[in-house]
């Protein structure tokens, strides 16, 4: 082996180990950087010398800086954070519903209903009593107001969700735009045989953020571009191009539906909620399904309550001996929003003598007693539940939904944390391991320096001999 060959080997070894030390230093510096994947220098033997039938490797180089990354773990993490995002969105909204239908503290609807039945029972005992009639008006107005409040609060939560969906859509569009840009940069660097590890880490972080918000799936193509698709198969990131989601107001519900900018006019709501993944899907589901179901059941209860009271009230006689009028009315004629529109008949508010208590013109309290007896009548759910038991079942359903949502969040968060730890075991930086590598590369660098010194000594000896 010539001295020049030794010097070349020395130079390559110094460069390779210097780069390895730099990479190790970068790992140590980024030990606390979120989303950073550990870098590993890949040493490759290069060059050889022929000695008869034998050959020997002479030098070394670093052919690539490998990013420690497991695609399967990343796929699992993306899928799991989609489930977690969906459950967290549902749980957050149901907590707001819980504060509305609070049957633990004061001001409970069940208490207001009991006061309503009691007031009619008092009137049955004293049909001409003005104090009793005044109490019925006050309690009935309070009960109607409470129905209105519950319905308004459900609607207000839906409006709040609709506004949140706008923000989520904007964030999704920003993320897909950034991912498309990173696809461009990664393709350029890969095409120049360079390393794009930092950009790949950044893209992985964006993918996880997007997965938390949106039910989607992805593939990495031959150009190392990340292509992302919606559940219906429409692409939102296709290579270096991204397609925005957009919102269009639904004329019947006044809320917004989700569309894709590059597709035909297909509403994506059902696709986004079907798999129970992504924060956006969770928000749409609670807004359009769960809260609508709550409001329908509340309307059904108020409808049955209102109809039963009115049927008795119009079948009797008021204090003046006149046939009764509807006790409760709706603010908007023909409205189906019974809970939101129910109110005490203004005529009765203006004249409490129009409250019906008697079944005849003689002024008995039979009709008032019939209204009071509605408390125990099976008038709900096709005659199998009372008003009180129906409301208790309704509150129980809300409580079960809230409890189930909280359990789902805990479960999916635990699974996601386990996946994070698994990913960290592969891609995370261990300071102990990096310190060992640092010492190893430092010793190799020092040994290469010794080899250079040896080559220098050989050169000096050769020059002495020439002299």
Short mmCIF file of C-alpha atoms in Angstrom, two decimals:
data_model
loop_
_atom_site.label_atom_id
_atom_site.label_comp_id
_atom_site.label_asym_id
_atom_site.label_seq_id
_atom_site.Cartn_x
_atom_site.Cartn_y
_atom_site.Cartn_z
CA UNK A 1 0.00 0.00 0.00
CA UNK A 2 1.41 3.39 -0.96
CA UNK A 3 1.74 6.32 1.44
CA UNK A 4 -0.69 8.33 -0.70
CA UNK A 5 -3.24 5.52 -0.32
CA UNK A 6 -2.81 5.63 3.45
CA UNK A 7 -3.36 9.39 3.41
CA UNK A 8 -6.53 8.97 1.35
CA UNK A 9 -7.80 6.34 3.76
CA UNK A 10 -6.98 8.66 6.65
CA UNK A 11 -8.78 11.58 5.04
CA UNK A 12 -11.92 9.53 4.40
CA UNK A 13 -11.89 8.11 7.92
CA UNK A 14 -11.50 11.59 9.44
CA UNK A 15 -14.31 13.00 7.31
CA UNK A 16 -16.62 10.05 8.03
CA UNK A 17 -16.12 10.07 11.77
CA UNK A 18 -16.32 13.85 11.92
CA UNK A 19 -19.70 13.65 10.19
CA UNK A 20 -20.77 10.87 12.57
CA UNK A 21 -19.83 13.07 15.54
CA UNK A 22 -21.84 15.93 14.00
CA UNK A 23 -24.88 13.67 13.55
CA UNK A 24 -24.57 12.40 17.12
CA UNK A 25 -24.31 15.97 18.36
CA UNK A 26 -27.47 16.82 16.45
CA UNK A 27 -29.28 13.93 18.15
CA UNK A 28 -28.15 15.12 21.57
CA UNK A 29 -29.17 18.70 20.79
CA UNK A 30 -32.67 17.58 19.73
CA UNK A 31 -33.33 15.19 22.60
CA UNK A 32 -36.31 17.34 23.67
CA UNK A 33 -37.50 18.34 20.19
CA UNK A 34 -41.04 17.11 19.58
CA UNK A 35 -41.35 14.94 16.49
CA UNK A 36 -37.59 14.60 16.00
CA UNK A 37 -36.43 11.22 14.66
CA UNK A 38 -33.02 9.96 15.67
CA UNK A 39 -30.40 10.12 12.89
CA UNK A 40 -27.92 7.28 12.35
CA UNK A 41 -24.84 7.54 10.09
CA UNK A 42 -24.46 4.53 7.81
CA UNK A 43 -20.77 3.62 7.28
CA UNK A 44 -19.83 1.80 4.09
CA UNK A 45 -16.43 0.31 3.20
CA UNK A 46 -15.03 1.65 -0.07
CA UNK A 47 -12.03 0.93 -2.29
CA UNK A 48 -9.90 -2.21 -2.38
CA UNK A 49 -6.45 -3.44 -3.26
CA UNK A 50 -5.67 -6.61 -5.18
CA UNK A 51 -3.00 -8.93 -3.75
CA UNK A 52 -2.90 -11.91 -6.01
CA UNK A 53 -6.17 -13.74 -5.50
CA UNK A 54 -7.07 -11.68 -2.44
CA UNK A 55 -8.42 -8.18 -2.00
CA UNK A 56 -8.79 -5.88 1.01
CA UNK A 57 -11.11 -2.95 1.77
CA UNK A 58 -9.11 0.21 2.22
CA UNK A 59 -11.37 3.12 3.15
CA UNK A 60 -14.73 4.19 4.52
CA UNK A 61 -17.46 6.69 3.80
CA UNK A 62 -20.91 7.60 5.12
CA UNK A 63 -23.33 6.82 2.32
CA UNK A 64 -26.46 8.15 4.05
CA UNK A 65 -27.84 9.56 7.25
CA UNK A 66 -30.61 7.13 8.14
CA UNK A 67 -33.79 8.41 9.80
CA UNK A 68 -34.95 5.95 12.45
CA UNK A 69 -38.56 5.59 11.48
CA UNK A 70 -41.20 2.84 11.47
CA UNK A 71 -43.98 3.40 8.93
CA UNK A 72 -46.29 0.86 10.58
CA UNK A 73 -46.07 2.59 13.96
CA UNK A 74 -46.74 5.94 12.32
CA UNK A 75 -49.81 4.49 10.57
CA UNK A 76 -51.11 3.10 13.86
CA UNK A 77 -50.49 6.42 15.59
CA UNK A 78 -52.33 8.34 12.87
CA UNK A 79 -55.32 5.99 13.05
CA UNK A 80 -55.42 6.08 16.84
CA UNK A 81 -55.21 9.87 17.09
CA UNK A 82 -58.14 10.04 14.66
CA UNK A 83 -60.23 8.00 17.11
CA UNK A 84 -59.00 10.12 20.02
CA UNK A 85 -59.82 13.38 18.23
CA UNK A 86 -63.36 12.16 17.49
CA UNK A 87 -63.96 11.07 21.10
CA UNK A 88 -62.50 14.25 22.58
CA UNK A 89 -64.73 16.43 20.40
CA UNK A 90 -67.81 14.44 21.43
CA UNK A 91 -66.81 14.48 25.09
CA UNK A 92 -66.16 18.25 25.14
CA UNK A 93 -69.60 19.04 23.70
CA UNK A 94 -71.49 16.59 25.91
CA UNK A 95 -69.93 18.23 28.97
CA UNK A 96 -71.68 21.45 27.90
CA UNK A 97 -74.96 19.56 27.55
CA UNK A 98 -74.47 18.20 31.07
CA UNK A 99 -74.36 21.72 32.49
CA UNK A 100 -77.70 22.51 30.82
CA UNK A 101 -79.61 19.44 32.02
CA UNK A 102 -78.27 19.58 35.55
CA UNK A 103 -80.61 17.61 37.79
CA UNK A 104 -78.27 17.74 40.78
CA UNK A 105 -78.28 21.41 41.79
CA UNK A 106 -81.28 23.71 42.24
CA UNK A 107 -83.65 24.83 39.49
CA UNK A 108 -84.32 21.32 38.22
CA UNK A 109 -87.01 20.73 35.61
CA UNK A 110 -88.33 17.79 37.62
CA UNK A 111 -88.93 20.18 40.54
CA UNK A 112 -90.74 22.64 38.26
CA UNK A 113 -93.00 19.84 36.97
CA UNK A 114 -93.83 18.76 40.52
CA UNK A 115 -94.68 22.33 41.45
CA UNK A 116 -96.96 22.52 38.39
CA UNK A 117 -98.89 19.39 39.40
CA UNK A 118 -99.09 20.59 43.00
CA UNK A 119 -100.49 23.96 41.96
CA UNK A 120 -103.31 22.30 40.02
CA UNK A 121 -104.03 20.02 42.97
CA UNK A 122 -104.34 23.10 45.19
CA UNK A 123 -106.75 24.67 42.69
CA UNK A 124 -108.83 21.48 42.65
CA UNK A 125 -109.24 21.84 46.41
CA UNK A 126 -110.21 25.53 46.10
CA UNK A 127 -111.55 26.19 42.55
CA UNK A 128 -112.35 29.86 43.21
CA UNK A 129 -109.11 30.68 45.01
CA UNK A 130 -107.31 33.62 43.44
CA UNK A 131 -104.05 32.83 45.20
CA UNK A 132 -104.11 29.34 43.69
CA UNK A 133 -104.82 30.74 40.22
CA UNK A 134 -102.04 33.27 40.53
CA UNK A 135 -99.65 30.49 41.58
CA UNK A 136 -100.61 28.40 38.52
CA UNK A 137 -99.84 31.32 36.19
CA UNK A 138 -96.46 31.99 37.81
CA UNK A 139 -95.44 28.32 37.91
CA UNK A 140 -96.69 27.62 34.36
CA UNK A 141 -94.76 30.61 32.96
CA UNK A 142 -91.65 29.46 34.80
CA UNK A 143 -92.05 25.92 33.46
CA UNK A 144 -92.55 27.14 29.89
CA UNK A 145 -89.50 29.39 30.27
CA UNK A 146 -87.47 26.41 31.41
CA UNK A 147 -88.54 24.40 28.38
CA UNK A 148 -87.60 27.38 26.19
CA UNK A 149 -84.24 27.67 27.94
CA UNK A 150 -83.33 24.02 27.40
CA UNK A 151 -84.23 24.16 23.72
CA UNK A 152 -82.37 27.46 23.24
CA UNK A 153 -79.29 26.10 24.97
CA UNK A 154 -79.22 23.03 22.72
CA UNK A 155 -79.50 25.28 19.68
CA UNK A 156 -76.81 27.63 21.01
CA UNK A 157 -74.46 24.67 21.49
CA UNK A 158 -75.15 23.66 17.89
CA UNK A 159 -74.32 27.19 16.72
CA UNK A 160 -71.11 27.08 18.77
CA UNK A 161 -70.18 23.75 17.16
CA UNK A 162 -70.88 25.20 13.72
CA UNK A 163 -68.46 28.05 14.43
CA UNK A 164 -65.86 25.61 15.73
CA UNK A 165 -66.21 23.57 12.53
CA UNK A 166 -65.28 26.69 10.54
CA UNK A 167 -62.05 26.99 12.55
CA UNK A 168 -61.27 23.28 12.15
CA UNK A 169 -61.81 23.47 8.37
CA UNK A 170 -59.45 26.44 8.17
CA UNK A 171 -56.79 24.55 10.15
CA UNK A 172 -57.21 21.45 7.95
CA UNK A 173 -56.73 23.53 4.80
CA UNK A 174 -53.58 25.12 6.24
CA UNK A 175 -52.16 21.71 7.11
CA UNK A 176 -52.84 20.19 3.69
CA UNK A 177 -51.25 23.24 2.07
CA UNK A 178 -48.11 22.84 4.19
CA UNK A 179 -47.94 19.10 3.47
CA UNK A 180 -48.20 19.74 -0.28
CA UNK A 181 -45.38 22.28 0.00
CA UNK A 182 -43.22 19.81 1.94
CA UNK A 183 -43.92 17.19 -0.73
CA UNK A 184 -42.43 19.63 -3.24
CA UNK A 185 -39.32 20.30 -1.15
CA UNK A 186 -38.77 16.63 -0.28
CA UNK A 187 -39.07 15.69 -3.95
CA UNK A 188 -36.49 18.30 -4.90
CA UNK A 189 -34.01 17.19 -2.27
CA UNK A 190 -34.52 13.50 -2.98
CA UNK A 191 -34.00 14.17 -6.68
CA UNK A 192 -30.61 15.69 -5.86
CA UNK A 193 -29.65 12.59 -3.83
CA UNK A 194 -29.74 14.72 -0.68
CA UNK A 195 -31.23 13.93 2.70
CA UNK A 196 -34.67 15.24 3.62
CA UNK A 197 -34.88 13.86 7.14
CA UNK A 198 -35.76 17.17 8.80
CA UNK A 199 -38.53 17.81 6.28
CA UNK A 200 -39.81 14.25 6.69
CA UNK A 201 -40.01 14.77 10.46
CA UNK A 202 -41.89 18.01 9.93
CA UNK A 203 -44.28 16.32 7.51
CA UNK A 204 -44.94 13.51 9.99
CA UNK A 205 -45.84 16.07 12.66
CA UNK A 206 -48.27 17.75 10.27
CA UNK A 207 -49.78 14.37 9.37
CA UNK A 208 -50.52 13.63 13.03
CA UNK A 209 -52.10 17.06 13.49
CA UNK A 210 -54.23 16.52 10.41
CA UNK A 211 -55.21 13.00 11.52
CA UNK A 212 -56.44 14.35 14.85
CA UNK A 213 -58.78 16.69 12.98
CA UNK A 214 -59.87 14.60 10.03
CA UNK A 215 -60.80 11.03 9.11
CA UNK A 216 -58.36 10.32 6.27
CA UNK A 217 -55.94 7.73 4.96
CA UNK A 218 -52.65 8.17 3.12
CA UNK A 219 -49.99 6.55 0.97
CA UNK A 220 -46.41 7.53 0.16
CA UNK A 221 -45.72 7.26 -3.58
CA UNK A 222 -42.55 6.46 -5.48
CA UNK A 223 -41.54 10.15 -5.40
CA UNK A 224 -41.71 10.11 -1.58
CA UNK A 225 -44.76 12.36 -1.73
CA UNK A 226 -47.45 11.93 0.91
CA UNK A 227 -50.87 11.60 -0.73
CA UNK A 228 -53.91 11.99 1.54
CA UNK A 229 -57.47 10.89 0.84
CA UNK A 230 -60.88 11.39 2.42
CA UNK A 231 -63.03 8.38 3.41
CA UNK A 232 -64.93 8.64 0.11
CA UNK A 233 -61.66 8.33 -1.85
CA UNK A 234 -61.33 11.98 -2.85
CA UNK A 235 -57.77 13.32 -2.62
CA UNK A 236 -57.11 16.37 -0.46
CA UNK A 237 -53.34 16.16 -1.06
CA UNK A 238 -52.24 14.77 -4.41
CA UNK A 239 -48.49 15.07 -4.70
CA UNK A 240 -47.66 18.78 -4.70
CA UNK A 241 -51.31 19.87 -4.98
CA UNK A 242 -53.81 20.25 -2.14
CA UNK A 243 -57.58 20.69 -2.36
CA UNK A 244 -59.38 22.73 0.27
CA UNK A 245 -62.45 21.75 2.19
CA UNK A 246 -65.18 24.38 2.12
CA UNK A 247 -68.41 25.08 3.96
CA UNK A 248 -71.82 25.76 2.44
CA UNK A 249 -74.81 26.76 4.57
CA UNK A 250 -77.63 24.24 4.61
CA UNK A 251 -80.85 26.07 3.77
CA UNK A 252 -83.02 23.81 5.94
CA UNK A 253 -80.91 23.63 9.10
CA UNK A 254 -79.02 26.98 8.86
CA UNK A 255 -75.83 25.07 9.71
CA UNK A 256 -72.92 24.38 7.35
CA UNK A 257 -72.19 21.28 5.28
CA UNK A 258 -68.69 20.24 4.21
CA UNK A 259 -67.71 20.02 0.54
CA UNK A 260 -64.41 19.46 -1.30
CA UNK A 261 -63.23 22.16 -3.67
CA UNK A 262 -62.20 19.83 -6.51
CA UNK A 263 -65.13 17.40 -6.41
CA UNK A 264 -68.72 17.40 -7.53
CA UNK A 265 -71.32 18.92 -5.23
CA UNK A 266 -71.41 16.05 -2.75
CA UNK A 267 -71.96 16.72 0.95
CA UNK A 268 -69.17 15.00 2.89
CA UNK A 269 -70.84 15.05 6.33
CA UNK A 270 -71.90 11.40 6.30
CA UNK A 271 -68.49 10.23 5.04
CA UNK A 272 -66.69 12.19 7.77
CA UNK A 273 -68.83 10.77 10.61
CA UNK A 274 -69.20 7.18 9.41
CA UNK A 275 -65.87 5.91 10.71
CA UNK A 276 -66.06 7.78 14.06
CA UNK A 277 -62.64 9.34 13.47
CA UNK A 278 -61.29 12.86 13.52
CA UNK A 279 -62.35 15.91 15.49
CA UNK A 280 -64.31 17.25 12.53
CA UNK A 281 -66.37 14.07 12.33
CA UNK A 282 -67.06 14.21 16.07
CA UNK A 283 -68.26 17.80 15.87
CA UNK A 284 -70.57 17.10 12.92
CA UNK A 285 -71.98 13.98 14.58
CA UNK A 286 -72.83 15.76 17.84
CA UNK A 287 -74.26 18.79 16.03
CA UNK A 288 -76.39 16.94 13.49
CA UNK A 289 -77.22 13.67 15.23
CA UNK A 290 -76.81 13.66 18.99
CA UNK A 291 -78.08 17.17 19.76
CA UNK A 292 -80.87 16.85 17.21
CA UNK A 293 -81.91 13.63 18.93
CA UNK A 294 -81.93 15.38 22.32
CA UNK A 295 -83.97 18.25 20.94
CA UNK A 296 -86.46 15.88 19.26
CA UNK A 297 -86.99 13.98 22.51
CA UNK A 298 -87.42 17.21 24.45
CA UNK A 299 -89.95 18.41 21.85
CA UNK A 300 -91.77 15.08 22.08
CA UNK A 301 -92.08 15.44 25.84
CA UNK A 302 -93.30 19.03 25.65
CA UNK A 303 -95.73 18.10 22.87
CA UNK A 304 -97.26 15.32 24.95
CA UNK A 305 -97.37 17.50 28.04
CA UNK A 306 -98.91 20.46 26.21
CA UNK A 307 -101.46 18.34 24.35
CA UNK A 308 -102.63 16.55 27.50
CA UNK A 309 -103.03 19.74 29.52
CA UNK A 310 -104.84 21.54 26.67
CA UNK A 311 -107.25 18.64 26.07
CA UNK A 312 -108.40 18.81 29.68
CA UNK A 313 -108.44 22.60 29.78
CA UNK A 314 -110.65 23.05 26.69
CA UNK A 315 -113.10 20.41 27.94
CA UNK A 316 -114.04 22.37 31.07
CA UNK A 317 -115.30 25.78 32.11
CA UNK A 318 -113.49 28.82 33.45
CA UNK A 319 -114.47 30.95 36.41
CA UNK A 320 -116.97 32.90 34.27
CA UNK A 321 -118.76 29.77 33.12
CA UNK A 322 -117.28 29.98 29.64
CA UNK A 323 -115.76 26.99 27.77
CA UNK A 324 -112.04 26.70 28.30
CA UNK A 325 -109.35 27.80 25.86
CA UNK A 326 -105.92 26.26 25.24
CA UNK A 327 -103.79 26.66 28.34
CA UNK A 328 -100.48 26.48 26.44
CA UNK A 329 -99.87 27.80 22.90
CA UNK A 330 -96.92 28.06 20.52
CA UNK A 331 -95.30 31.38 19.66
CA UNK A 332 -95.28 30.41 15.99
CA UNK A 333 -98.37 28.72 14.60
CA UNK A 334 -97.59 25.30 13.11
CA UNK A 335 -94.14 25.15 14.72
CA UNK A 336 -92.66 21.73 15.43
CA UNK A 337 -90.24 23.19 17.99
CA UNK A 338 -92.52 22.66 20.94
CA UNK A 339 -89.90 23.12 23.64
CA UNK A 340 -88.55 26.32 22.10
CA UNK A 341 -91.94 27.90 21.30
CA UNK A 342 -94.25 26.80 24.14
CA UNK A 343 -95.76 29.62 26.17
CA UNK A 344 -98.68 30.23 28.49
CA UNK A 345 -101.72 31.55 26.59
CA UNK A 346 -101.54 35.38 26.80
CA UNK A 347 -105.30 35.51 27.38
CA UNK A 348 -104.87 33.49 30.57
CA UNK A 349 -101.91 35.62 31.63
CA UNK A 350 -104.11 38.68 31.23
CA UNK A 351 -107.08 37.18 33.07
CA UNK A 352 -106.53 34.36 35.56
CA UNK A 353 -110.28 33.84 35.70
CA UNK A 354 -109.95 32.04 32.35
CA UNK A 355 -108.12 29.18 34.04
CA UNK A 356 -110.37 26.14 33.84
CA UNK A 357 -110.98 24.27 37.07
CA UNK A 358 -114.53 22.96 36.66
CA UNK A 359 -116.17 20.29 34.55
CA UNK A 360 -119.47 22.20 34.69
CA UNK A 361 -120.62 25.77 34.95
CA UNK A 362 -121.23 25.16 38.68
CA UNK A 363 -117.58 25.72 39.50
CA UNK A 364 -116.29 22.40 40.85
CA UNK A 365 -112.58 21.48 40.76
CA UNK A 366 -112.77 18.29 38.71
CA UNK A 367 -110.81 19.55 35.69
CA UNK A 368 -108.07 20.99 37.87
CA UNK A 369 -107.88 17.60 39.54
CA UNK A 370 -107.59 15.91 36.13
CA UNK A 371 -104.65 18.15 35.22
CA UNK A 372 -102.98 17.33 38.54
CA UNK A 373 -103.61 13.63 37.89
CA UNK A 374 -101.61 13.83 34.63
CA UNK A 375 -98.55 13.41 36.81
CA UNK A 376 -99.29 9.68 37.04
CA UNK A 377 -100.93 9.15 33.63
CA UNK A 378 -99.12 7.03 31.01
CA UNK A 379 -99.21 9.58 28.20
CA UNK A 380 -95.69 9.24 26.75
CA UNK A 381 -94.03 6.61 24.52
CA UNK A 382 -97.33 5.23 23.24
CA UNK A 383 -98.82 4.99 26.70
CA UNK A 384 -96.03 3.25 28.63
CA UNK A 385 -94.43 6.21 30.46
CA UNK A 386 -95.50 9.20 32.52
CA UNK A 387 -94.12 12.68 31.86
CA UNK A 388 -91.83 12.29 34.84
CA UNK A 389 -90.51 8.85 33.91
CA UNK A 390 -90.01 9.93 30.28
CA UNK A 391 -87.95 12.92 31.43
CA UNK A 392 -85.97 10.72 33.84
CA UNK A 393 -85.21 8.31 30.96
CA UNK A 394 -84.15 11.25 28.81
CA UNK A 395 -81.78 12.54 31.51
CA UNK A 396 -80.49 9.00 32.02
CA UNK A 397 -79.68 8.72 28.31
CA UNK A 398 -77.70 11.98 28.43
CA UNK A 399 -75.83 10.74 31.52
CA UNK A 400 -74.97 7.46 29.80
CA UNK A 401 -73.76 9.26 26.69
CA UNK A 402 -71.55 11.53 28.79
CA UNK A 403 -70.13 8.62 30.78
CA UNK A 404 -69.48 6.56 27.65
CA UNK A 405 -67.78 9.52 25.94
CA UNK A 406 -65.47 10.04 28.92
CA UNK A 407 -64.54 6.33 29.01
CA UNK A 408 -63.81 6.37 25.27
CA UNK A 409 -61.49 9.34 25.66
CA UNK A 410 -59.58 7.64 28.50
CA UNK A 411 -59.26 4.39 26.56
CA UNK A 412 -58.12 5.89 23.27
CA UNK A 413 -55.75 8.30 25.01
CA UNK A 414 -54.14 5.38 26.83
CA UNK A 415 -53.71 3.43 23.58
CA UNK A 416 -52.27 6.49 21.84
CA UNK A 417 -49.78 7.08 24.66
CA UNK A 418 -48.65 3.46 24.35
CA UNK A 419 -48.10 3.95 20.62
CA UNK A 420 -46.14 7.13 21.32
CA UNK A 421 -43.88 5.20 23.65
CA UNK A 422 -43.45 2.48 21.04
CA UNK A 423 -42.57 5.10 18.45
CA UNK A 424 -40.21 6.78 20.91
CA UNK A 425 -38.38 3.50 21.47
CA UNK A 426 -37.58 3.44 17.75
CA UNK A 427 -37.17 7.09 16.80
CA UNK A 428 -36.46 8.72 20.15
CA UNK A 429 -33.04 9.89 21.30
CA UNK A 430 -31.39 8.07 24.20
CA UNK A 431 -28.70 10.23 25.77
CA UNK A 432 -26.89 7.19 27.15
CA UNK A 433 -26.74 5.58 23.72
CA UNK A 434 -25.66 8.80 22.04
CA UNK A 435 -22.88 9.35 24.57
CA UNK A 436 -21.57 5.85 23.86
CA UNK A 437 -21.67 6.59 20.12
CA UNK A 438 -19.93 9.89 20.69
CA UNK A 439 -17.05 8.19 22.51
CA UNK A 440 -16.89 5.49 19.80
CA UNK A 441 -16.70 8.00 16.93
CA UNK A 442 -14.25 10.17 18.87
CA UNK A 443 -11.90 7.22 19.37
CA UNK A 444 -12.22 6.30 15.68
CA UNK A 445 -11.44 9.90 14.73
CA UNK A 446 -8.41 9.89 17.03
CA UNK A 447 -7.23 6.57 15.58
CA UNK A 448 -7.55 7.98 12.05
CA UNK A 449 -5.41 10.90 13.21
CA UNK A 450 -2.80 8.46 14.48
CA UNK A 451 -2.84 6.78 11.08
CA UNK A 452 -2.25 10.14 9.46
CA UNK A 453 0.69 10.75 11.82
CA UNK A 454 2.09 7.31 10.90
CA UNK A 455 1.81 8.13 7.19
CA UNK A 456 3.62 11.40 7.87
CA UNK A 457 6.41 9.57 9.70
CA UNK A 458 6.77 7.12 6.81
CA UNK A 459 7.01 10.02 4.39
CA UNK A 460 9.72 11.69 6.47
CA UNK A 461 11.69 8.42 6.68
CA UNK A 462 11.43 7.97 2.94
CA UNK A 463 12.71 11.48 2.33
CA UNK A 464 15.63 10.85 4.65
CA UNK A 465 16.55 7.74 2.68
CA UNK A 466 16.42 9.67 -0.59
CA UNK A 467 18.83 12.21 0.78
#
